Each structure stands twice: as C-alpha cells, then as structure tokens.
Amino acid sequence: MAPNFSIIQTLCRAFISEDKDSVEYNIQRLSDAYKQDGHIEEAKSLEKLLKISKTHKNLSSSVISASSDSAITGETLTRQTIIPVDKETSAPLLDVIFPGDLHLEEPIFDEKIKEAVDSVVLEWTNYGKLLTMNATPSRSCLIYGLPGTGKTHLAKWIAQRVGLPIVLAKLDGIVSSFLGTSSRNISNLFAFANRYKCVLLLDEFDAIAKLRNDPQEVGEVKRIVNTLLQCLDSRDEVGFTIGITNHEQLLDPAIWRRFDVQIEIPKPSKEVIPVLLSNFMAPLKYNDAEICFLSWCLQGATGADIKKMANWIKRMSIIPEYKDEGLLTLMRRYVLLNTGRISMQVKDALSSSPDELYQLFAKDYQDIKKKDIAEIFNMTPSSFSKLISKSSKTE
C-alpha cells in the first residue's frame, strides 16, 4: 500500500461528506506522518493550509457570534457554570449544549418551511442592520407539529446557526409533585437563562403550558402557567426562546401570543420523501425507480419513520440471508415488522398481486419505465409486460 494511503482515503471521504472537522483532523494526521518520515517541508505546507482554514473558520463564526452577542446581553456560559437543580430531588433543571458540541446538518423541509426558518436565522445574523431601523429580531419561536417531523433537530440547528449555547429545559426535573415547587423551578430556569447569553429551548412545551380552563387540571397547573407567562414576558427583552410541542391544541391561548414566530412542521411531502430517503440510505445506492417505489411505500410517514426504514434496509443489506432479496420482498417483510409505520392502503397494496400493485403505483408515478418497475417486482421485462397486458384485457 502507498505511504499514508489510509489517511488520504479517510481525508477524501471526509471531504466528500463535507465534514470539515474531520478534514482538518486528517490533514493534521498527514502532516504528523510526513514529519515522522522526515518530509519537513511537506509537513510545513500542510500546517500552513490548516492555519488558513482555522482562521477562515474563526472569522466566519465570529460574524454570527458577534451579531448574536450584540442582540443578547448577559454573561458567557462555560462548562464550569453551575446549573440550578430542584431543591427537593436535586434533579437538574436544564442541560447546556455548546455550539461546538453540535454538528447538525441543515434539516430538509419543503421550500416554504425552509424560507420561514431562514427568515428567523437571518434576523439574528443581521442584527446590526435591524438596529438602524429601530427594530430587533424575533425573540421567540414556537415550533409545533406531529411527533417525528424533526422539530427538535430544527430547533437545535437554529441555535447552531445563531452561534449561542442551548439551555435545554429538563421537564422531568422542573415538574414536581411538591406544591409550588414546579412554579419555583420554572422561575429558576428562566432566571438562569436570562443571566447568560443563550437560546432557551423548551421541548415538550405543552407539559407546562396547558390550558388553564381545562376542568381536568388542578389549581397547581394554573399557577404553573401563570408563572410561565410572567417568565416569558421577562425574557422578551433579553434572550431568544424556542418552544416545541406535539400537542399545540393543549397550549393556553395566552402562551401562543407570547411567541413572535409560530412554525408548523408538517409530515414530509411527496417531493421531500425521496430526498430524505437518499440521504438516510447512504452509502447504499438505489436508482430513481427504486427510490420512487420506496417513497410511495412511505406516503404519510414522518421523517423519523423514513430514517428508521432506511436504517432497517441497510441492516438487511448486510445480513447474508436477506441481502439478495428483491425490493418488493424486502418491503413486504418490513410491513410485517412495522405495522404502525405504513399506511393501510400501502399494506393492502403490497399484499396484492403484482399487476394490482403496479396499477396503484403507476397511478402516482406514471413516468417510471416499465422495465425498471419489472426489476423492482423481481420479474423480467417481457414477463412483466405480458402480465400487465393480460390485466388490461381482463379489465
């Protein structure tokens, strides 16, 4: 094997996957290897490239950090900062996630959702320009939608783009069975978030923001919501807050009014599902017809469902007993193991005869060639054509 080929190979993979941290790490490895082999000039050349890269990265990140710092007042969070806990149980009220801990890719949504998200981020990265108009960026964002649609990933990605630490509320620590303790914990959480430069992230927000007129709830819930409203008002001028909920119908109307931006995250559309599938399937490769068939099987699925199926197919591709199975057989097996993730229409279609399945599939994907569908159905093109011809005559 050529000298240092393994490092170069890893470096190339990192470059292709656009993993900049890994690229820099492997450039450093290559430089160290050259030094060890006595190639000092080559090592110095690589070190120079690394220095330029890190300088460029620091300048790029400082553009966002500077604008965020000017938008938010307060102290700087560090890994040594003491976080508040519940006095009765000593359970932490929050976790802190620093920008350097996040390496999230941009979430894939429909264009309209992407535009809404970009608008929120651009307000913060253009804070200086907003000041000239005596305006400030949106201070709060409510993200809601069905489970598995990527809301938490999106919230963390927004925080990553803004370049601030995330103060992630831990609801299991905040909500207490002791009378009055939950309200006190919420106050302590917000006091901490207001003290430091950060994005406050309230996941599963409905647990502490329920309707106050719900007859099933006791007076403690009303006190919690009242405290929460006061805390949101106090934070309006000092920080950026993101709330996430799967049950927006449970939120008190007054809570809705506290959020400057409200973004609903839907299930992936017909156009988005193939893109998500292709991303999740890597490094496996499927042609357009196969991706269309898998996308058709996933109609009505969430992003989390799509990822789970992609991971399952990758596992099956490694297991010797299953790796040579055709896509149709594979999907029939998947349905048996994941009855709650596939629609009833698709379940029925997958269990029907090939000609019936073809008619349903072709209705949505008329531009897919029959020879490609024949391959998915594990048939020769001629056999498939005869089957479809026979089916048409019967009709």
PDB file of C-alpha atoms in Angstrom, residues 20-221:
ATOM      1  CA  LYS A  20     -14.824  19.983   7.830  1.00  0.00           C
ATOM      2  CA  ASP A  21     -13.719  18.975  11.330  1.00  0.00           C
ATOM      3  CA  SER A  22     -12.711  15.529  10.078  1.00  0.00           C
ATOM      4  CA  VAL A  23     -10.909  17.092   7.083  1.00  0.00           C
ATOM      5  CA  GLU A  24      -8.819  19.276   9.395  1.00  0.00           C
ATOM      6  CA  TYR A  25      -8.133  16.386  11.754  1.00  0.00           C
ATOM      7  CA  ASN A  26      -6.850  14.155   8.952  1.00  0.00           C
ATOM      8  CA  ILE A  27      -4.763  16.954   7.406  1.00  0.00           C
ATOM      9  CA  GLN A  28      -3.072  17.210  10.814  1.00  0.00           C
ATOM     10  CA  ARG A  29      -2.556  13.419  10.852  1.00  0.00           C
ATOM     11  CA  LEU A  30      -0.997  13.584   7.391  1.00  0.00           C
ATOM     12  CA  SER A  31       1.266  16.436   8.453  1.00  0.00           C
ATOM     13  CA  ASP A  32       2.417  14.480  11.516  1.00  0.00           C
ATOM     14  CA  ALA A  33       3.080  11.422   9.351  1.00  0.00           C
ATOM     15  CA  TYR A  34       5.207  13.489   6.933  1.00  0.00           C
ATOM     16  CA  LYS A  35       7.200  14.904   9.864  1.00  0.00           C
ATOM     17  CA  GLN A  36       7.817  11.410  11.192  1.00  0.00           C
ATOM     18  CA  ASP A  37       9.041  10.318   7.734  1.00  0.00           C
ATOM     19  CA  GLY A  38      11.402  13.290   7.501  1.00  0.00           C
ATOM     20  CA  HIS A  39       9.402  15.285   4.922  1.00  0.00           C
ATOM     21  CA  ILE A  40       9.556  18.539   6.888  1.00  0.00           C
ATOM     22  CA  GLU A  41       8.756  20.949   4.030  1.00  0.00           C
ATOM     23  CA  GLU A  42       5.632  18.983   3.029  1.00  0.00           C
ATOM     24  CA  ALA A  43       4.501  18.946   6.677  1.00  0.00           C
ATOM     25  CA  LYS A  44       5.018  22.726   6.983  1.00  0.00           C
ATOM     26  CA  SER A  45       2.965  23.268   3.817  1.00  0.00           C
ATOM     27  CA  LEU A  46       0.055  21.298   5.275  1.00  0.00           C
ATOM     28  CA  GLU A  47       0.352  23.145   8.606  1.00  0.00           C
ATOM     29  CA  LYS A  48       0.102  26.437   6.703  1.00  0.00           C
ATOM     30  CA  LEU A  49      -3.091  25.267   4.966  1.00  0.00           C
ATOM     31  CA  LEU A  50      -4.533  24.257   8.335  1.00  0.00           C
ATOM     32  CA  LYS A  51      -3.755  27.664   9.806  1.00  0.00           C
ATOM     33  CA  ILE A  52      -5.511  29.428   6.913  1.00  0.00           C
ATOM     34  CA  SER A  53      -8.528  27.121   7.258  1.00  0.00           C
ATOM     35  CA  LYS A  54      -8.877  27.721  11.017  1.00  0.00           C
ATOM     36  CA  THR A  55      -8.503  31.481  10.593  1.00  0.00           C
ATOM     37  CA  HIS A  56     -11.241  31.464   7.952  1.00  0.00           C
ATOM     38  CA  LYS A  57     -13.487  29.338  10.200  1.00  0.00           C
ATOM     39  CA  ASN A  58     -12.995  31.706  13.165  1.00  0.00           C
ATOM     40  CA  LEU A  59     -13.781  34.730  11.038  1.00  0.00           C
ATOM     41  CA  SER A  60     -16.925  33.070   9.636  1.00  0.00           C
ATOM     42  CA  SER A  61     -18.241  32.022  13.038  1.00  0.00           C
ATOM     43  CA  SER A  62     -17.446  35.406  14.585  1.00  0.00           C
ATOM     44  CA  VAL A  63     -19.823  37.074  12.111  1.00  0.00           C
ATOM     45  CA  ILE A  64     -22.762  35.160  13.592  1.00  0.00           C
ATOM     46  CA  SER A  65     -21.461  35.264  17.183  1.00  0.00           C
ATOM     47  CA  ALA A  66     -20.872  38.997  17.066  1.00  0.00           C
ATOM     48  CA  SER A  67     -24.378  39.701  15.851  1.00  0.00           C
ATOM     49  CA  SER A  68     -25.841  37.312  18.437  1.00  0.00           C
ATOM     50  CA  ASP A  69     -23.759  38.805  21.234  1.00  0.00           C
ATOM     51  CA  SER A  70     -24.963  42.274  20.373  1.00  0.00           C
ATOM     52  CA  ALA A  71     -28.559  41.046  20.328  1.00  0.00           C
ATOM     53  CA  ILE A  72     -28.344  39.325  23.714  1.00  0.00           C
ATOM     54  CA  THR A  73     -26.943  40.787  26.886  1.00  0.00           C
ATOM     55  CA  GLY A  74     -25.604  38.717  29.731  1.00  0.00           C
ATOM     56  CA  GLU A  75     -22.701  36.633  30.936  1.00  0.00           C
ATOM     57  CA  THR A  76     -20.940  33.972  28.879  1.00  0.00           C
ATOM     58  CA  LEU A  77     -21.792  30.363  29.671  1.00  0.00           C
ATOM     59  CA  THR A  78     -18.881  27.995  30.281  1.00  0.00           C
ATOM     60  CA  ARG A  79     -18.616  24.294  31.035  1.00  0.00           C
ATOM     61  CA  GLN A  80     -17.817  25.226  34.653  1.00  0.00           C
ATOM     62  CA  THR A  81     -21.050  27.213  35.119  1.00  0.00           C
ATOM     63  CA  ILE A  82     -23.138  25.757  37.957  1.00  0.00           C
ATOM     64  CA  ILE A  83     -26.650  24.873  36.819  1.00  0.00           C
ATOM     65  CA  PRO A  84     -29.775  25.078  39.026  1.00  0.00           C
ATOM     66  CA  VAL A  85     -31.404  21.961  40.482  1.00  0.00           C
ATOM     67  CA  ASP A  86     -34.711  21.044  42.089  1.00  0.00           C
ATOM     68  CA  LYS A  87     -34.289  21.620  45.821  1.00  0.00           C
ATOM     69  CA  GLU A  88     -36.341  18.579  46.831  1.00  0.00           C
ATOM     70  CA  THR A  89     -34.874  15.985  44.466  1.00  0.00           C
ATOM     71  CA  SER A  90     -31.571  17.591  43.348  1.00  0.00           C
ATOM     72  CA  ALA A  91     -32.587  16.810  39.737  1.00  0.00           C
ATOM     73  CA  PRO A  92     -31.008  19.279  37.263  1.00  0.00           C
ATOM     74  CA  LEU A  93     -33.460  21.768  35.739  1.00  0.00           C
ATOM     75  CA  LEU A  94     -31.547  22.020  32.483  1.00  0.00           C
ATOM     76  CA  ASP A  95     -28.754  20.809  30.250  1.00  0.00           C
ATOM     77  CA  VAL A  96     -26.328  23.125  28.454  1.00  0.00           C
ATOM     78  CA  ILE A  97     -25.313  22.286  24.888  1.00  0.00           C
ATOM     79  CA  PHE A  98     -22.451  24.365  23.494  1.00  0.00           C
ATOM     80  CA  PRO A  99     -22.156  25.315  19.787  1.00  0.00           C
ATOM     81  CA  GLY A 100     -19.009  23.204  19.437  1.00  0.00           C
ATOM     82  CA  ASP A 101     -20.942  20.121  20.565  1.00  0.00           C
ATOM     83  CA  LEU A 102     -23.394  20.399  17.667  1.00  0.00           C
ATOM     84  CA  HIS A 103     -22.559  19.136  14.197  1.00  0.00           C
ATOM     85  CA  LEU A 104     -26.044  19.130  12.716  1.00  0.00           C
ATOM     86  CA  GLU A 105     -26.827  19.130   9.029  1.00  0.00           C
ATOM     87  CA  GLU A 106     -29.480  21.508   7.735  1.00  0.00           C
ATOM     88  CA  PRO A 107     -32.882  19.810   8.081  1.00  0.00           C
ATOM     89  CA  ILE A 108     -34.716  19.005   4.840  1.00  0.00           C
ATOM     90  CA  PHE A 109     -38.150  20.590   4.550  1.00  0.00           C
ATOM     91  CA  ASP A 110     -40.454  21.965   1.881  1.00  0.00           C
ATOM     92  CA  GLU A 111     -39.356  25.289   0.423  1.00  0.00           C
ATOM     93  CA  LYS A 112     -41.944  27.288   2.374  1.00  0.00           C
ATOM     94  CA  ILE A 113     -40.797  25.863   5.717  1.00  0.00           C
ATOM     95  CA  LYS A 114     -37.171  26.483   4.752  1.00  0.00           C
ATOM     96  CA  GLU A 115     -37.973  30.118   3.931  1.00  0.00           C
ATOM     97  CA  ALA A 116     -39.661  30.596   7.317  1.00  0.00           C
ATOM     98  CA  VAL A 117     -36.686  29.118   9.175  1.00  0.00           C
ATOM     99  CA  ASP A 118     -34.159  31.122   7.141  1.00  0.00           C
ATOM    100  CA  SER A 119     -36.109  34.267   7.973  1.00  0.00           C
ATOM    101  CA  VAL A 120     -35.686  33.658  11.727  1.00  0.00           C
ATOM    102  CA  VAL A 121     -31.941  32.995  11.409  1.00  0.00           C
ATOM    103  CA  LEU A 122     -31.334  35.952   9.091  1.00  0.00           C
ATOM    104  CA  GLU A 123     -32.936  38.326  11.568  1.00  0.00           C
ATOM    105  CA  TRP A 124     -30.298  37.375  14.128  1.00  0.00           C
ATOM    106  CA  THR A 125     -27.378  37.425  11.704  1.00  0.00           C
ATOM    107  CA  ASN A 126     -28.416  40.895  10.517  1.00  0.00           C
ATOM    108  CA  TYR A 127     -28.982  42.386  13.945  1.00  0.00           C
ATOM    109  CA  GLY A 128     -26.854  45.468  13.242  1.00  0.00           C
ATOM    110  CA  LYS A 129     -28.923  46.399  10.199  1.00  0.00           C
ATOM    111  CA  LEU A 130     -32.148  45.943  12.168  1.00  0.00           C
ATOM    112  CA  LEU A 131     -30.900  48.435  14.748  1.00  0.00           C
ATOM    113  CA  THR A 132     -30.695  51.160  12.101  1.00  0.00           C
ATOM    114  CA  MET A 133     -34.467  50.764  11.673  1.00  0.00           C
ATOM    115  CA  ASN A 134     -35.007  50.749  15.458  1.00  0.00           C
ATOM    116  CA  ALA A 135     -36.056  47.091  15.204  1.00  0.00           C
ATOM    117  CA  THR A 136     -34.997  43.916  16.999  1.00  0.00           C
ATOM    118  CA  PRO A 137     -35.080  40.299  15.806  1.00  0.00           C
ATOM    119  CA  SER A 138     -37.886  37.952  16.753  1.00  0.00           C
ATOM    120  CA  ARG A 139     -37.226  36.912  20.326  1.00  0.00           C
ATOM    121  CA  SER A 140     -39.268  33.714  20.417  1.00  0.00           C
ATOM    122  CA  CYS A 141     -40.292  30.882  18.130  1.00  0.00           C
ATOM    123  CA  LEU A 142     -42.900  28.162  18.666  1.00  0.00           C
ATOM    124  CA  ILE A 143     -42.322  25.010  16.605  1.00  0.00           C
ATOM    125  CA  TYR A 144     -45.223  22.560  16.523  1.00  0.00           C
ATOM    126  CA  GLY A 145     -46.371  19.502  14.577  1.00  0.00           C
ATOM    127  CA  LEU A 146     -46.703  15.727  14.760  1.00  0.00           C
ATOM    128  CA  PRO A 147     -44.073  13.586  16.529  1.00  0.00           C
ATOM    129  CA  GLY A 148     -41.122  12.548  14.362  1.00  0.00           C
ATOM    130  CA  THR A 149     -41.256  15.514  11.966  1.00  0.00           C
ATOM    131  CA  GLY A 150     -37.862  16.922  13.013  1.00  0.00           C
ATOM    132  CA  LYS A 151     -38.878  19.750  15.355  1.00  0.00           C
ATOM    133  CA  THR A 152     -36.142  19.246  17.969  1.00  0.00           C
ATOM    134  CA  HIS A 153     -33.478  18.815  15.271  1.00  0.00           C
ATOM    135  CA  LEU A 154     -34.671  22.063  13.686  1.00  0.00           C
ATOM    136  CA  ALA A 155     -34.588  23.955  16.990  1.00  0.00           C
ATOM    137  CA  LYS A 156     -31.032  22.823  17.708  1.00  0.00           C
ATOM    138  CA  TRP A 157     -29.979  23.652  14.157  1.00  0.00           C
ATOM    139  CA  ILE A 158     -31.353  27.199  14.532  1.00  0.00           C
ATOM    140  CA  ALA A 159     -29.342  27.581  17.756  1.00  0.00           C
ATOM    141  CA  GLN A 160     -26.273  26.235  15.942  1.00  0.00           C
ATOM    142  CA  ARG A 161     -26.706  28.838  13.184  1.00  0.00           C
ATOM    143  CA  VAL A 162     -27.195  31.634  15.709  1.00  0.00           C
ATOM    144  CA  GLY A 163     -23.970  30.514  17.392  1.00  0.00           C
ATOM    145  CA  LEU A 164     -25.171  30.504  21.010  1.00  0.00           C
ATOM    146  CA  PRO A 165     -25.248  27.772  23.690  1.00  0.00           C
ATOM    147  CA  ILE A 166     -28.560  25.972  24.204  1.00  0.00           C
ATOM    148  CA  VAL A 167     -30.135  25.899  27.633  1.00  0.00           C
ATOM    149  CA  LEU A 168     -32.334  22.817  27.294  1.00  0.00           C
ATOM    150  CA  ALA A 169     -35.076  22.647  29.924  1.00  0.00           C
ATOM    151  CA  LYS A 170     -35.389  19.217  31.581  1.00  0.00           C
ATOM    152  CA  LEU A 171     -39.087  18.830  32.264  1.00  0.00           C
ATOM    153  CA  ASP A 172     -38.558  15.756  34.450  1.00  0.00           C
ATOM    154  CA  GLY A 173     -36.597  17.996  36.807  1.00  0.00           C
ATOM    155  CA  ILE A 174     -38.900  21.020  36.562  1.00  0.00           C
ATOM    156  CA  VAL A 175     -42.278  19.370  37.121  1.00  0.00           C
ATOM    157  CA  SER A 176     -42.532  18.321  40.754  1.00  0.00           C
ATOM    158  CA  SER A 177     -45.190  16.670  42.899  1.00  0.00           C
ATOM    159  CA  PHE A 178     -44.495  19.155  45.697  1.00  0.00           C
ATOM    160  CA  LEU A 179     -46.957  22.037  45.832  1.00  0.00           C
ATOM    161  CA  GLY A 180     -45.456  25.232  44.482  1.00  0.00           C
ATOM    162  CA  THR A 181     -42.142  23.621  43.548  1.00  0.00           C
ATOM    163  CA  SER A 182     -42.818  23.455  39.796  1.00  0.00           C
ATOM    164  CA  SER A 183     -43.513  27.196  39.632  1.00  0.00           C
ATOM    165  CA  ARG A 184     -40.341  27.902  41.582  1.00  0.00           C
ATOM    166  CA  ASN A 185     -38.328  25.644  39.246  1.00  0.00           C
ATOM    167  CA  ILE A 186     -39.668  27.470  36.188  1.00  0.00           C
ATOM    168  CA  SER A 187     -38.677  30.805  37.740  1.00  0.00           C
ATOM    169  CA  ASN A 188     -35.176  29.481  38.472  1.00  0.00           C
ATOM    170  CA  LEU A 189     -34.843  28.125  34.939  1.00  0.00           C
ATOM    171  CA  PHE A 190     -35.710  31.481  33.386  1.00  0.00           C
ATOM    172  CA  ALA A 191     -33.539  33.397  35.883  1.00  0.00           C
ATOM    173  CA  PHE A 192     -30.593  31.263  34.768  1.00  0.00           C
ATOM    174  CA  ALA A 193     -31.374  31.672  31.026  1.00  0.00           C
ATOM    175  CA  ASN A 194     -31.836  35.446  31.437  1.00  0.00           C
ATOM    176  CA  ARG A 195     -28.476  35.751  33.167  1.00  0.00           C
ATOM    177  CA  TYR A 196     -26.477  34.177  30.321  1.00  0.00           C
ATOM    178  CA  LYS A 197     -26.188  34.599  26.541  1.00  0.00           C
ATOM    179  CA  CYS A 198     -28.063  31.560  25.264  1.00  0.00           C
ATOM    180  CA  VAL A 199     -31.009  30.074  23.390  1.00  0.00           C
ATOM    181  CA  LEU A 200     -33.600  28.725  25.819  1.00  0.00           C
ATOM    182  CA  LEU A 201     -35.112  25.540  24.395  1.00  0.00           C
ATOM    183  CA  LEU A 202     -38.399  24.306  25.900  1.00  0.00           C
ATOM    184  CA  ASP A 203     -39.042  20.839  24.447  1.00  0.00           C
ATOM    185  CA  GLU A 204     -42.394  19.093  25.093  1.00  0.00           C
ATOM    186  CA  PHE A 205     -43.606  22.561  25.979  1.00  0.00           C
ATOM    187  CA  ASP A 206     -47.240  21.516  26.450  1.00  0.00           C
ATOM    188  CA  ALA A 207     -46.320  19.790  29.729  1.00  0.00           C
ATOM    189  CA  ILE A 208     -46.017  23.190  31.449  1.00  0.00           C
ATOM    190  CA  ALA A 209     -48.196  25.371  29.190  1.00  0.00           C
ATOM    191  CA  LYS A 210     -51.591  23.639  29.330  1.00  0.00           C
ATOM    192  CA  LEU A 211     -54.974  25.292  29.026  1.00  0.00           C
ATOM    193  CA  ARG A 212     -55.879  26.932  32.315  1.00  0.00           C
ATOM    194  CA  ASN A 213     -59.604  26.303  31.742  1.00  0.00           C
ATOM    195  CA  ASP A 214     -59.180  22.516  31.461  1.00  0.00           C
ATOM    196  CA  PRO A 215     -61.594  21.082  34.087  1.00  0.00           C
ATOM    197  CA  GLN A 216     -59.352  18.016  34.460  1.00  0.00           C
ATOM    198  CA  GLU A 217     -56.449  20.099  35.748  1.00  0.00           C
ATOM    199  CA  VAL A 218     -55.963  21.279  39.327  1.00  0.00           C
ATOM    200  CA  GLY A 219     -55.086  24.747  40.576  1.00  0.00           C
ATOM    201  CA  GLU A 220     -51.360  23.955  40.562  1.00  0.00           C
ATOM    202  CA  VAL A 221     -51.397  23.812  36.748  1.00  0.00           C
TER     203      VAL A 221
END
